[in-house]
Coordinates of C-alpha atoms and ligand atoms in Angstrom, one line a residue:
M1 CA -25.9 22.6 -19.9
A2 CA -27.0 20.8 -23.0
W3 CA -25.0 19.0 -25.6
S4 CA -25.5 16.2 -28.0
L5 CA -24.8 12.7 -26.6
S6 CA -24.5 11.2 -30.1
A7 CA -21.1 10.3 -31.2
C8 CA -21.1 11.8 -34.6
T9 CA -22.8 15.1 -34.4
G10 CA -21.3 17.0 -31.5
G11 CA -17.8 18.0 -30.6
T12 CA -15.7 21.1 -30.4
T13 CA -12.5 19.6 -32.1
T14 CA -10.3 22.1 -34.0
S15 CA -10.2 19.6 -36.9
Q16 CA -13.9 20.0 -37.4
A17 CA -14.3 21.7 -40.8
P18 CA -17.0 24.4 -41.4
G19 CA -20.3 22.9 -42.6
G20 CA -20.2 19.8 -40.4
G21 CA -17.6 17.8 -42.4
T22 CA -14.3 16.9 -41.0
A23 CA -10.9 17.7 -42.3
P24 CA -8.0 15.3 -41.5
A25 CA -5.4 16.8 -39.1
A26 CA -2.2 18.0 -40.7
P27 CA 0.3 15.2 -40.8
D28 CA 3.2 15.5 -38.4
A29 CA 6.5 15.6 -40.3
H30 CA 8.6 13.8 -37.7
A31 CA 5.8 11.3 -36.6
S32 CA 6.9 8.5 -38.8
N33 CA 10.4 8.2 -37.3
K34 CA 9.1 7.7 -33.7
T35 CA 6.7 5.0 -34.5
H36 CA 9.0 3.2 -37.1
V37 CA 10.4 -0.1 -35.9
P38 CA 12.9 -1.1 -38.7
P39 CA 12.6 -4.5 -40.4
G40 CA 13.7 -7.3 -38.2
K41 CA 13.7 -5.2 -35.0
H42 CA 11.3 -5.8 -32.1
D43 CA 8.9 -3.3 -30.4
D44 CA 9.6 -2.3 -26.8
Y45 CA 6.2 -3.2 -25.5
Y46 CA 3.5 -5.8 -25.8
G47 CA 0.0 -4.3 -26.1
F48 CA -2.8 -6.6 -25.0
W49 CA -6.0 -5.5 -26.7
S50 CA -9.4 -6.8 -26.0
G51 CA -11.2 -7.9 -29.2
G52 CA -14.7 -6.6 -28.4
Q53 CA -17.5 -8.4 -30.3
S54 CA -15.1 -10.7 -31.8
G55 CA -14.7 -12.5 -28.5
E56 CA -10.9 -12.7 -28.7
V57 CA -7.8 -10.9 -27.4
R58 CA -5.2 -9.3 -29.7
I59 CA -1.5 -8.7 -29.2
L60 CA 0.0 -5.6 -30.8
G61 CA 3.6 -4.4 -30.8
V62 CA 4.0 -0.9 -29.4
P63 CA 5.0 1.6 -30.8
S64 CA 4.8 0.1 -34.3
M65 CA 1.1 -0.9 -33.6
R66 CA 1.7 -4.0 -35.7
E67 CA -0.8 -6.8 -34.9
L68 CA 1.2 -9.8 -33.8
K69 CA -1.4 -12.4 -32.8
R70 CA -5.1 -12.9 -32.2
I71 CA -5.8 -15.3 -29.2
P72 CA -9.2 -17.0 -29.6
V73 CA -11.0 -17.0 -26.2
F74 CA -14.8 -17.0 -26.4
N75 CA -15.0 -17.3 -30.3
R76 CA -14.6 -20.0 -32.7
D77 CA -11.4 -19.7 -34.7
S78 CA -10.9 -21.4 -38.0
A79 CA -7.1 -21.2 -38.0
T80 CA -6.4 -22.9 -34.6
G81 CA -9.6 -25.0 -34.2
W82 CA -10.5 -23.3 -31.0
G83 CA -14.2 -23.9 -30.5
Q84 CA -13.7 -27.2 -32.3
T85 CA -11.0 -29.1 -30.4
D86 CA -12.1 -31.3 -27.5
F87 CA -10.1 -29.2 -25.1
S88 CA -11.6 -25.9 -26.1
K89 CA -15.2 -27.3 -26.4
A90 CA -15.0 -28.4 -22.8
L91 CA -14.2 -24.8 -21.8
L92 CA -16.8 -23.2 -24.0
K93 CA -19.6 -25.6 -23.2
G94 CA -21.3 -25.2 -26.5
R95 CA -21.1 -21.4 -26.8
T96 CA -19.6 -19.8 -29.9
M97 CA -19.4 -16.1 -29.2
G98 CA -18.3 -13.6 -26.6
D99 CA -17.9 -9.9 -26.0
T100 CA -14.5 -9.1 -24.5
H101 CA -14.0 -5.6 -23.1
H102 CA -11.2 -5.5 -20.5
V103 CA -8.0 -7.5 -20.5
H104 CA -5.7 -7.2 -17.4
L105 CA -2.6 -9.2 -16.4
S106 CA -1.7 -10.8 -13.2
Y107 CA 0.3 -8.9 -10.7
T108 CA 2.9 -9.4 -8.1
D109 CA 3.9 -6.5 -5.9
G110 CA 2.3 -3.8 -8.0
T111 CA 3.5 -4.9 -11.4
Y112 CA 3.0 -7.5 -14.0
D113 CA 4.4 -11.0 -13.1
G114 CA 4.1 -12.4 -16.7
R115 CA 1.8 -15.3 -15.7
Y116 CA -1.7 -14.7 -16.8
A117 CA -4.1 -12.4 -18.7
Y118 CA -7.7 -12.3 -17.6
V119 CA -10.5 -11.0 -19.8
N120 CA -14.3 -10.7 -19.3
D121 CA -17.2 -11.9 -21.5
K122 CA -20.0 -9.4 -21.2
A123 CA -22.3 -11.5 -23.4
T124 CA -22.4 -14.6 -21.2
A125 CA -21.0 -13.4 -17.8
R126 CA -17.7 -15.4 -17.9
L127 CA -14.1 -14.8 -17.0
A128 CA -11.3 -16.4 -19.1
R129 CA -7.7 -16.7 -18.4
I130 CA -4.8 -16.8 -20.9
R131 CA -1.4 -18.4 -20.0
L132 CA 1.1 -15.8 -21.0
E133 CA 4.0 -18.3 -21.7
T134 CA 1.9 -19.9 -24.5
M135 CA -0.6 -17.1 -25.1
E136 CA -3.4 -19.6 -25.1
T137 CA -6.7 -19.7 -23.2
D138 CA -6.4 -22.2 -20.3
K139 CA -9.5 -21.7 -18.2
I140 CA -13.0 -20.2 -18.5
V141 CA -15.3 -19.8 -15.5
D142 CA -19.1 -19.0 -15.5
I143 CA -20.1 -16.3 -13.1
P144 CA -23.2 -17.1 -11.3
N145 CA -26.1 -14.7 -10.6
S146 CA -24.6 -12.2 -13.1
Q147 CA -25.5 -10.6 -16.4
G148 CA -23.3 -8.3 -18.5
T149 CA -20.0 -9.0 -16.8
H150 CA -18.2 -5.8 -17.7
G151 CA -15.5 -4.3 -15.6
I152 CA -12.9 -6.7 -14.2
F153 CA -9.7 -6.1 -12.3
P154 CA -7.1 -8.5 -10.7
Q155 CA -5.6 -7.6 -7.3
R156 CA -2.3 -5.8 -7.5
H157 CA -0.3 -6.8 -4.4
K158 CA -0.2 -10.4 -5.5
T159 CA -1.9 -12.9 -7.9
G160 CA -5.0 -13.0 -5.7
L161 CA -8.6 -12.3 -6.5
V162 CA -10.0 -11.1 -9.8
L163 CA -13.0 -8.8 -9.2
C164 CA -15.8 -8.9 -11.7
N165 CA -18.8 -6.6 -12.1
S166 CA -22.3 -7.4 -13.3
E167 CA -23.4 -4.3 -15.2
F168 CA -27.0 -5.5 -15.6
R169 CA -29.2 -5.8 -12.5
T170 CA -31.5 -8.8 -12.5
P171 CA -33.9 -10.6 -10.1
M172 CA -32.0 -12.6 -7.5
P173 CA -32.1 -15.5 -8.3
N174 CA -33.1 -14.9 -11.8
D175 CA -35.6 -17.8 -12.0
G176 CA -38.8 -16.1 -13.0
R177 CA -39.5 -14.2 -9.8
D178 CA -39.7 -10.5 -9.5
M179 CA -39.5 -9.8 -13.2
D180 CA -41.8 -6.8 -13.2
D181 CA -40.4 -5.4 -10.0
P182 CA -37.0 -3.8 -10.9
K183 CA -36.7 -2.4 -7.4
K184 CA -35.9 -5.9 -6.3
Y185 CA -33.2 -6.4 -8.9
A186 CA -29.6 -6.6 -7.8
A187 CA -26.0 -6.9 -9.0
M188 CA -23.0 -9.0 -8.0
H189 CA -19.4 -8.0 -7.3
T190 CA -17.8 -11.4 -7.8
A191 CA -14.3 -12.5 -6.5
I192 CA -12.6 -15.2 -8.5
D193 CA -9.3 -16.8 -7.4
G194 CA -6.8 -15.9 -10.0
E195 CA -4.9 -19.2 -9.5
T196 CA -7.7 -21.8 -9.3
M197 CA -10.3 -19.7 -11.3
E198 CA -13.0 -20.7 -8.7
V199 CA -15.6 -18.3 -7.5
K200 CA -14.6 -17.4 -3.9
W201 CA -17.5 -15.1 -3.0
Q202 CA -20.1 -12.6 -4.3
C203 CA -21.1 -9.3 -2.8
M204 CA -24.6 -8.3 -3.6
V205 CA -25.6 -4.7 -4.1
D206 CA -28.7 -3.0 -5.4
G207 CA -27.2 -0.6 -7.9
N208 CA -25.4 -1.5 -11.2
L209 CA -21.6 -2.1 -11.5
D210 CA -19.8 -0.9 -14.5
L211 CA -15.9 -0.4 -14.7
C212 CA -13.7 -2.0 -12.0
A213 CA -10.4 -1.2 -10.4
T214 CA -8.4 -2.5 -7.5
D215 CA -6.1 -0.6 -5.2
Y216 CA -2.3 -1.6 -4.8
T217 CA -2.7 -3.0 -1.3
G218 CA -5.4 -5.5 -1.5
D219 CA -7.8 -3.6 0.7
Y220 CA -10.3 -2.2 -1.7
S221 CA -12.0 -2.5 -5.1
F222 CA -14.0 0.0 -6.9
A223 CA -17.0 -0.2 -9.2
C224 CA -18.8 2.6 -11.0
C225 CA -22.6 2.8 -10.7
Y226 CA -24.1 4.9 -13.6
N227 CA -27.6 3.6 -12.8
S228 CA -28.0 4.5 -9.2
E229 CA -31.7 5.2 -10.1
G230 CA -32.2 1.4 -10.7
G231 CA -33.9 2.4 -14.0
V232 CA -34.7 0.0 -16.8
T233 CA -35.1 2.6 -19.6
L234 CA -32.5 5.2 -20.8
E235 CA -34.5 8.1 -19.4
E236 CA -34.8 6.5 -16.0
M237 CA -31.0 5.6 -16.0
M238 CA -30.1 9.3 -16.8
G239 CA -32.5 10.7 -14.2
A240 CA -30.2 11.7 -11.3
D241 CA -27.5 14.3 -11.6
Q242 CA -25.4 12.4 -9.1
D243 CA -24.6 8.7 -9.0
W244 CA -21.8 7.0 -7.2
V245 CA -18.8 4.9 -7.3
W246 CA -18.8 1.8 -5.1
C247 CA -15.9 1.2 -2.8
F248 CA -15.7 -2.4 -1.5
N249 CA -14.0 -3.3 1.7
L250 CA -12.4 -6.6 0.7
K251 CA -11.1 -7.5 4.2
A252 CA -14.6 -6.9 5.7
I253 CA -16.1 -9.1 3.0
Q254 CA -13.6 -11.8 3.6
A255 CA -14.2 -11.7 7.3
A256 CA -18.0 -12.2 6.7
V257 CA -17.2 -15.1 4.4
D258 CA -14.9 -16.6 6.9
A259 CA -17.5 -16.2 9.8
G260 CA -20.2 -17.8 7.6
K261 CA -22.3 -14.6 7.6
T262 CA -23.4 -15.4 4.0
M263 CA -26.3 -16.7 2.0
T264 CA -26.5 -18.5 -1.3
V265 CA -28.5 -17.3 -4.2
G266 CA -30.2 -19.7 -6.7
T267 CA -28.4 -22.9 -7.6
S268 CA -24.9 -21.5 -7.1
K269 CA -23.0 -22.6 -3.9
A270 CA -20.8 -19.5 -3.9
P271 CA -21.1 -17.6 -0.6
V272 CA -22.9 -14.3 -1.0
V273 CA -22.5 -11.4 1.3
D274 CA -25.6 -9.2 1.3
A275 CA -24.5 -5.5 1.0
R276 CA -27.7 -4.1 -0.3
G277 CA -28.8 -0.8 1.0
G278 CA -25.1 0.4 1.4
D279 CA -23.3 2.3 2.9
N280 CA -22.4 -0.4 5.4
E281 CA -19.3 -2.2 6.6
F282 CA -18.8 -3.9 3.1
V283 CA -19.3 -1.0 0.8
V284 CA -19.5 2.8 0.7
R285 CA -20.8 5.0 -2.2
V286 CA -18.6 7.9 -3.2
P287 CA -20.9 10.5 -4.8
V288 CA -19.9 11.2 -8.4
P289 CA -21.7 13.3 -11.0
K290 CA -23.2 12.1 -13.5
S291 CA -23.5 8.5 -14.8
P292 CA -19.8 7.8 -14.1
H293 CA -17.9 5.4 -16.3
G294 CA -14.2 4.7 -15.8
V295 CA -12.3 4.3 -12.5
N296 CA -8.5 4.2 -12.5
I297 CA -5.9 4.2 -9.8
S298 CA -2.8 6.4 -9.9
P299 CA 0.5 4.4 -10.1
D300 CA 1.6 5.6 -6.6
G301 CA -1.5 3.9 -5.3
K302 CA -2.8 7.1 -3.7
Y303 CA -5.8 8.2 -5.9
A304 CA -8.8 6.7 -7.5
V305 CA -9.9 8.8 -10.5
M306 CA -13.6 8.5 -11.5
C307 CA -14.8 9.9 -14.8
G308 CA -18.1 11.7 -14.9
K309 CA -19.3 10.7 -18.5
L310 CA -22.3 13.1 -18.5
S311 CA -20.5 15.6 -16.2
P312 CA -17.4 17.5 -17.5
T313 CA -15.5 16.5 -14.3
V314 CA -13.5 13.7 -12.9
T315 CA -13.6 13.0 -9.2
V316 CA -10.5 12.2 -7.3
V317 CA -10.6 10.1 -4.1
E318 CA -7.7 9.8 -1.7
I319 CA -7.6 6.1 -1.0
S320 CA -6.0 6.3 2.5
R321 CA -9.1 8.2 3.7
L322 CA -11.3 5.3 3.1
A323 CA -10.2 3.6 6.3
D324 CA -11.7 6.5 8.2
V325 CA -14.9 6.4 6.0
F326 CA -15.4 2.8 6.9
A327 CA -14.6 3.5 10.6
G328 CA -17.3 6.2 10.5
K329 CA -14.9 8.9 11.4
I330 CA -15.4 11.0 8.2
K331 CA -18.1 11.2 5.7
V332 CA -17.6 9.5 2.3
A333 CA -17.8 12.8 0.5
D334 CA -14.8 13.9 2.6
A335 CA -12.6 11.3 0.8
V336 CA -13.0 13.4 -2.4
V337 CA -9.9 15.6 -2.8
A338 CA -10.2 17.0 -6.3
Q339 CA -12.7 17.5 -9.1
P340 CA -11.2 19.2 -12.1
E341 CA -13.1 20.0 -15.2
V342 CA -11.6 18.1 -18.1
G343 CA -14.1 18.4 -21.0
L344 CA -17.4 16.9 -22.2
G345 CA -17.8 13.2 -21.8
P346 CA -14.8 12.0 -19.7
L347 CA -14.5 8.2 -19.8
H348 CA -11.2 6.7 -18.8
T349 CA -7.8 7.9 -17.3
A350 CA -4.2 6.9 -17.8
F351 CA -1.0 8.0 -15.9
D352 CA 2.6 8.8 -16.8
G353 CA 4.2 8.1 -13.4
R354 CA 5.2 11.8 -13.3
G355 CA 2.1 13.0 -11.5
N356 CA 0.0 13.6 -14.7
A357 CA -3.3 12.1 -15.8
Y358 CA -4.6 11.7 -19.2
T359 CA -8.4 11.5 -19.5
S360 CA -10.2 10.3 -22.7
I361 CA -13.0 12.8 -23.5
F362 CA -15.7 11.1 -25.7
L363 CA -17.9 14.0 -26.7
D364 CA -15.2 16.5 -27.4
S365 CA -13.0 13.9 -29.1
V366 CA -9.9 15.0 -27.2
M367 CA -7.4 13.7 -24.7
T368 CA -6.9 16.0 -21.7
K369 CA -3.6 16.0 -19.8
W370 CA -4.0 17.3 -16.3
N371 CA -1.9 17.4 -13.2
I372 CA -3.2 15.6 -10.1
D373 CA -1.4 17.7 -7.6
K374 CA -2.5 21.0 -9.1
A375 CA -6.1 19.6 -9.2
I376 CA -6.0 18.9 -5.5
R377 CA -4.6 22.4 -4.8
A378 CA -7.4 23.9 -7.0
Y379 CA -10.0 22.0 -5.0
K380 CA -8.7 23.6 -1.9
G381 CA -9.2 27.0 -3.4
E382 CA -5.8 27.9 -4.8
Q383 CA -5.7 29.7 -8.1
V384 CA -4.0 27.1 -10.2
D385 CA -5.1 25.5 -13.5
P386 CA -4.6 21.8 -13.5
I387 CA -5.1 21.4 -17.2
V388 CA -1.7 20.9 -19.0
A389 CA -2.7 20.3 -22.6
K390 CA -5.4 19.0 -24.8
L391 CA -5.1 17.0 -28.1
D392 CA -7.7 16.3 -30.7
V393 CA -8.1 12.6 -31.5
H394 CA -10.1 11.0 -34.4
Y395 CA -12.8 10.4 -33.3
Q396 CA -14.9 9.9 -30.1
V397 CA -12.3 8.2 -27.9
G398 CA -13.3 5.5 -25.5
H399 CA -10.6 3.9 -23.5
T400 CA -7.1 5.2 -23.2
N401 CA -4.0 3.6 -21.6
A402 CA -0.3 4.4 -21.3
S403 CA 2.8 2.3 -21.1
M404 CA 2.8 0.4 -17.8
S405 CA 0.0 2.8 -16.6
E406 CA -1.8 0.2 -14.6
T407 CA 1.3 -0.7 -12.5
K408 CA 3.6 1.1 -10.1
E409 CA 6.1 1.2 -13.0
A410 CA 4.1 3.6 -15.2
D411 CA 6.8 5.0 -17.5
G412 CA 5.1 7.8 -19.4
K413 CA 6.3 7.0 -22.9
W414 CA 3.3 6.0 -25.0
L415 CA -0.4 6.7 -24.8
V416 CA -3.1 5.0 -26.9
A417 CA -6.5 6.6 -27.6
L418 CA -8.9 3.9 -28.7
C419 CA -11.3 5.9 -30.8
K420 CA -14.7 4.4 -31.6
F421 CA -15.1 6.1 -35.0
S422 CA -12.5 6.6 -37.8
K423 CA -14.9 8.5 -40.2
D424 CA -12.6 9.9 -42.9
R425 CA -9.2 8.6 -41.6
F426 CA -8.9 5.5 -43.8
L427 CA -10.1 4.2 -47.2
P428 CA -13.7 3.4 -46.9
V429 CA -14.4 -0.3 -46.6
G430 CA -18.1 -0.5 -46.7
L431 CA -20.7 0.4 -44.2
L432 CA -18.7 -0.4 -41.1
H433 CA -15.4 1.5 -40.7
P434 CA -12.5 0.4 -38.7
E435 CA -11.9 1.8 -35.2
N436 CA -8.9 4.0 -34.9
D437 CA -6.4 3.3 -32.2
Q438 CA -4.2 6.3 -32.2
L439 CA -0.7 6.4 -30.7
I440 CA 0.5 9.4 -28.8
D441 CA 4.0 10.2 -27.7
I442 CA 3.8 11.6 -24.0
S443 CA 7.5 11.5 -23.2
D444 CA 7.8 15.3 -23.1
D445 CA 5.5 18.1 -22.2
K446 CA 3.3 18.1 -25.2
L447 CA 1.1 15.4 -26.6
D448 CA 2.3 14.3 -30.0
L449 CA -0.1 12.2 -32.2
I450 CA 2.1 10.0 -34.3
H451 CA 0.2 7.0 -35.6
D452 CA -3.4 6.0 -36.8
G453 CA -4.1 2.3 -36.1
P454 CA -7.1 0.9 -37.8
T455 CA -8.5 -2.0 -35.9
A456 CA -11.3 -4.5 -36.5
P457 CA -14.2 -3.8 -34.1
E458 CA -14.1 -3.3 -31.3
P459 CA -11.2 -3.4 -28.9
H460 CA -12.6 -1.6 -25.9
D461 CA -9.5 -1.5 -23.8
A462 CA -5.8 -2.2 -23.9
V463 CA -2.8 -2.5 -21.6
I464 CA 0.8 -1.8 -22.7
V465 CA 3.4 -4.0 -21.1
R466 CA 7.2 -3.7 -21.1
K467 CA 8.6 -6.6 -23.2
D468 CA 11.0 -7.9 -20.6
L469 CA 8.1 -8.9 -18.4
I470 CA 6.7 -11.5 -20.9
K471 CA 8.5 -14.8 -21.3
T472 CA 7.0 -17.2 -23.9
I473 CA 8.1 -20.8 -24.4
K474 CA 9.1 -22.3 -27.8
V475 CA 7.6 -25.7 -27.6
Q476 CA 4.9 -27.1 -25.5
D477 CA 5.8 -28.2 -22.0
R478 CA 4.7 -31.8 -21.8
K479 CA 4.4 -31.6 -18.0
D480 CA 1.6 -29.0 -18.3
D481 CA -1.7 -29.9 -16.7
R482 CA -3.5 -29.7 -20.1
F483 CA -1.8 -32.9 -21.2
K484 CA -3.3 -35.0 -18.4
M485 CA -6.5 -35.5 -20.3
Y486 CA -4.8 -37.0 -23.4
E487 CA -2.4 -39.0 -21.3
E488 CA -5.3 -40.6 -19.4
W489 CA -7.1 -41.5 -22.6
A490 CA -3.9 -43.0 -24.1
A491 CA -3.1 -45.0 -21.0
K492 CA -6.6 -46.6 -21.2
D493 CA -6.1 -47.4 -24.8
G494 CA -2.5 -48.7 -24.2
V495 CA -1.1 -46.0 -26.5
K496 CA 2.0 -43.8 -26.1
L497 CA 1.2 -40.4 -27.5
M498 CA 4.6 -39.5 -28.7
D499 CA 5.4 -42.9 -30.3
D500 CA 2.3 -44.7 -31.5
N501 CA 0.0 -44.5 -34.5
K502 CA -3.0 -46.7 -33.6
V503 CA -6.8 -46.9 -34.4
I504 CA -8.9 -48.1 -31.5
R505 CA -12.5 -49.2 -32.2
D506 CA -14.8 -49.1 -29.3
G507 CA -18.4 -49.9 -30.6
K508 CA -19.3 -47.0 -32.8
K509 CA -16.6 -44.9 -31.4
V510 CA -13.2 -44.8 -33.2
R511 CA -10.2 -43.2 -31.6
V512 CA -7.3 -42.4 -34.0
Y513 CA -4.0 -41.8 -32.3
M514 CA -1.5 -40.3 -34.8
I515 CA 1.8 -38.6 -34.8
S516 CA 2.8 -35.7 -37.0
Q517 CA 6.3 -35.0 -38.0
A518 CA 7.3 -32.8 -41.0
P519 CA 6.3 -33.7 -43.7
K520 CA 4.3 -36.8 -42.6
F521 CA 1.4 -37.9 -40.6
G522 CA 1.9 -41.2 -38.8
L523 CA -1.1 -42.8 -40.7
T524 CA -1.8 -42.4 -44.4
E525 CA -5.0 -44.4 -44.3
V526 CA -7.7 -44.6 -41.7
R527 CA -10.8 -46.9 -42.2
V528 CA -14.1 -46.1 -40.5
K529 CA -17.8 -46.7 -41.0
S530 CA -20.4 -44.0 -42.1
G531 CA -21.9 -42.7 -38.8
D532 CA -19.0 -43.6 -36.6
E533 CA -18.0 -41.0 -33.9
V534 CA -14.3 -40.4 -35.0
Q535 CA -11.9 -38.8 -32.7
F536 CA -8.5 -37.7 -34.0
I537 CA -5.8 -37.3 -31.3
V538 CA -2.7 -35.9 -33.0
T539 CA 0.7 -35.4 -31.3
N540 CA 3.2 -33.2 -33.0
R541 CA 6.6 -34.8 -32.4
D542 CA 8.5 -31.9 -34.0
S543 CA 10.3 -29.9 -31.4
V544 CA 11.6 -27.1 -33.7
E545 CA 10.3 -23.6 -32.8
D546 CA 7.2 -22.6 -34.8
L547 CA 7.0 -26.0 -36.6
A548 CA 3.3 -26.3 -36.4
H549 CA 1.0 -28.7 -38.3
G550 CA -2.7 -28.7 -38.8
L551 CA -5.2 -31.5 -39.4
C552 CA -8.0 -30.7 -41.7
V553 CA -10.5 -33.5 -42.6
T554 CA -12.1 -32.4 -45.8
Q555 CA -15.8 -32.2 -46.1
H556 CA -16.2 -32.8 -42.3
D557 CA -15.7 -29.3 -40.9
V558 CA -12.7 -30.3 -39.0
N559 CA -9.4 -28.3 -38.7
F560 CA -7.1 -27.7 -35.9
L561 CA -3.6 -26.6 -35.1
I562 CA -0.9 -28.8 -33.4
N563 CA 2.0 -26.7 -32.1
P564 CA 5.5 -28.3 -31.6
Q565 CA 5.3 -31.0 -28.8
D566 CA 1.6 -30.4 -28.5
T567 CA -1.3 -32.8 -28.6
Q568 CA -4.7 -31.7 -29.8
S569 CA -7.9 -33.6 -30.6
A570 CA -11.3 -33.2 -32.3
T571 CA -14.3 -35.4 -32.5
F572 CA -16.8 -35.6 -35.5
T573 CA -19.2 -38.0 -37.2
A574 CA -18.0 -39.8 -40.3
G575 CA -20.1 -38.8 -43.3
E576 CA -21.4 -40.5 -46.4
P577 CA -19.4 -43.5 -47.7
G578 CA -16.4 -42.3 -49.8
V579 CA -12.8 -41.2 -49.7
Y580 CA -12.0 -38.0 -47.8
W581 CA -8.5 -36.7 -47.7
Y582 CA -7.1 -35.2 -44.5
Y583 CA -4.2 -32.8 -44.9
C584 CA -1.9 -30.5 -43.1
T585 CA -3.0 -26.8 -43.0
W586 CA 0.2 -25.1 -41.9
F587 CA 3.1 -24.7 -44.3
C588 CA 5.6 -26.9 -42.6
H589 CA 8.0 -28.2 -45.2
A590 CA 8.8 -28.3 -48.9
M591 CA 6.6 -31.3 -49.1
H592 CA 3.8 -29.8 -47.0
L593 CA 1.3 -30.3 -49.8
E594 CA 2.1 -34.0 -49.8
M595 CA 1.5 -34.2 -46.0
R596 CA -2.0 -35.9 -46.2
G597 CA -3.8 -39.2 -45.9
R598 CA -7.1 -40.8 -46.7
L599 CA -10.1 -41.2 -44.4
I600 CA -11.9 -44.1 -46.0
V601 CA -15.5 -44.1 -44.9
E602 CA -17.2 -47.5 -45.5
A603 CA -20.9 -48.1 -45.8
Ligands
RUQ1 S1 -16.1 0.2 -21.6 S2 -15.3 3.0 -23.5 CU1 -16.6 -1.8 -22.0 CU2 -14.4 -0.4 -20.8 CU3 -15.3 2.2 -21.5
CUA2 CU1 2.7 -30.3 -41.8 CU2 2.2 -28.8 -43.5

C-alpha cells in the first residue's frame, strides 16, 4: 500500500473539494448551544493543554474552550517574571526554552487526586511539576543519560513513579565515545518519584522510546518503539514493517534495584538496570506494525491500545496476559487480542467508559470510533464490524483525548481532536496558522463536531478533568516550603518579611526588602551605586483574592508578579547613574499608576 506521508497533500476526507482545495464543513445549526457557557457561568471541566514549543502549560475551560491561564514552566514569561525571579532561575539553571508535549496529573486509586501536574521537556530532557492548588511550577528535574524526553506517564494506583521515555538513542554515557557506532546507542526508561521529584532508577534498552502509558495497578509501564531498526536516518527508521511496544515489568525492575543488581552510567548516581537485548525479566516487546506511536490504556484497566502510525491498524493487548508472558508461559504475541483497521495513520486513542475507543487518524484527517469488544470478537474470527462511526476533522489530527479518559472515571461526554493544521478554518494570520483543537460531543451514538478552537502552536496533548477534582487556593500559604528560602535570607538580615522595609548593604550587594500593599510599595526611594548587585525581595501583604502587584524596574529588564501573601525576588545589576522609576505592573487600585518609587543610582 502506498500513500503520502505529508500532512497537506493526502487524505480522503469528505470535505476535500475537487481540485485539491478544501471546503469548510457545513456548520452545525445546534452546535453553538452545546458549547455555549453563558456569561458568568463556569465550565464543567478543566482542560490541561501542553504548550508545545512555547515550553508552557495552558488551562482551558471545557466545553467553552476558553483559555483561562498559561502556566510558565520551561519558558521565560514577561507577565509573571518566570525565568527572572530568583526562585524560577534556580529551577531553570540558565535555560530559557523548552518543548512540552505531555501533561498528566497525579493519581490516587485510578483517578486524579488534584495534587500535581507533570510535564515533559523534550528539548532538554527534563520533567517539571506544577502544584495544582496554585497552578505554579514548583520543581524541575534533569533526567540523566537522556535526550528527547517525550512520553511521560505517572502511575495510576497512587502518587508513585512518573515514567519518562527518551526518544533519542545516544551513546551511553554520551561523553564522546561510540559516536559513529549507532549499534551501541541506547535509551532510558526513567522512574522519577512523583513526591520528591528524585530519579529513582533508569532501565536501559537498545531501541527508542516514544509515547508512554502506565497500567492501573502499578505493575507495568509501556513505551512505543518506532525505531526498532536503530536507524539514524528517516529511511533506516522506516525500514521494518514491524516494530514493537515495550512493556516494562516495574516490580522486577524494583527488585533488581533493591538487590543492587544495577550499574551507573556516566556521572549520574541513579541506579541503572540493564535490559538491553530484551525480551527478558525486565521488559518484553509486543510486536506492532509499523512505526507505532500512541499507547493508551482503557479506563477499565484491561487493555493497552497501540497505534500503528504507518499501519492502518491499532493493536490491542490484554494486560492481564502479561504476567504469563513474563513467566514464560505464553508468547508475547499471544497477549494481542485484537487488531482492527481504523484508517491511515492512527496516532492516539481516547475512551468513553462505555466500551468504545476513539482513535485519531492523522493521514485521513478523521476520528474513528470503534468498539473494543467487537474488535476482540472480530479478531477471533466472528463476522462483526468494530467500526462504529468516523468523523472528518480539520486537519491532520495528532493527539485526542476525552473527558476523564485517562482515569477509571471516563465519562464519555467530550472529545478533543488536536489538529496540527487549520488551513482554511480561520482568518489568515501570516505564514504560520494556528492549530485547530476541535471539540466533539460524544455523549450519544454519533460524533458531533461543535467547536473550532484556534490555539497558539503547538499543544501536543491535553487531558480533560472534572472541575470538582481541582481545588485552588486564594492567597499563598505562608507555610509552604517555597517560603523557606526567603525566610532564611530575612532571618540572617534581621528582617521580618511581612512587616519590614529595609535596605541591607553587604559590600557590593544590596538587598532591598520591601512590602507591597495597594496602592503603595513600602519604600518610595532606594539608593544604590552603579554596578551594585541589587536584589529586590518583595512581600505582598494584601490578602484579598486576586489582589496582585508587580515590580518593574524601568530600564533594567526586571518585572515580576507578587500574588496575595506571596514573596518574590529578583536580582540585577544597577545601571548607569540616574533616576529609574520602579512601578507596579498589575492594575491593583484606583491609584495603581501612583504605586511607584525611585531607584536612585549614584556614581
Ligand atoms: S506526540 S501527535 Cu509529542 Cu504526543 Cu503524538
Ligand atoms: Cu499595585 Cu498596581
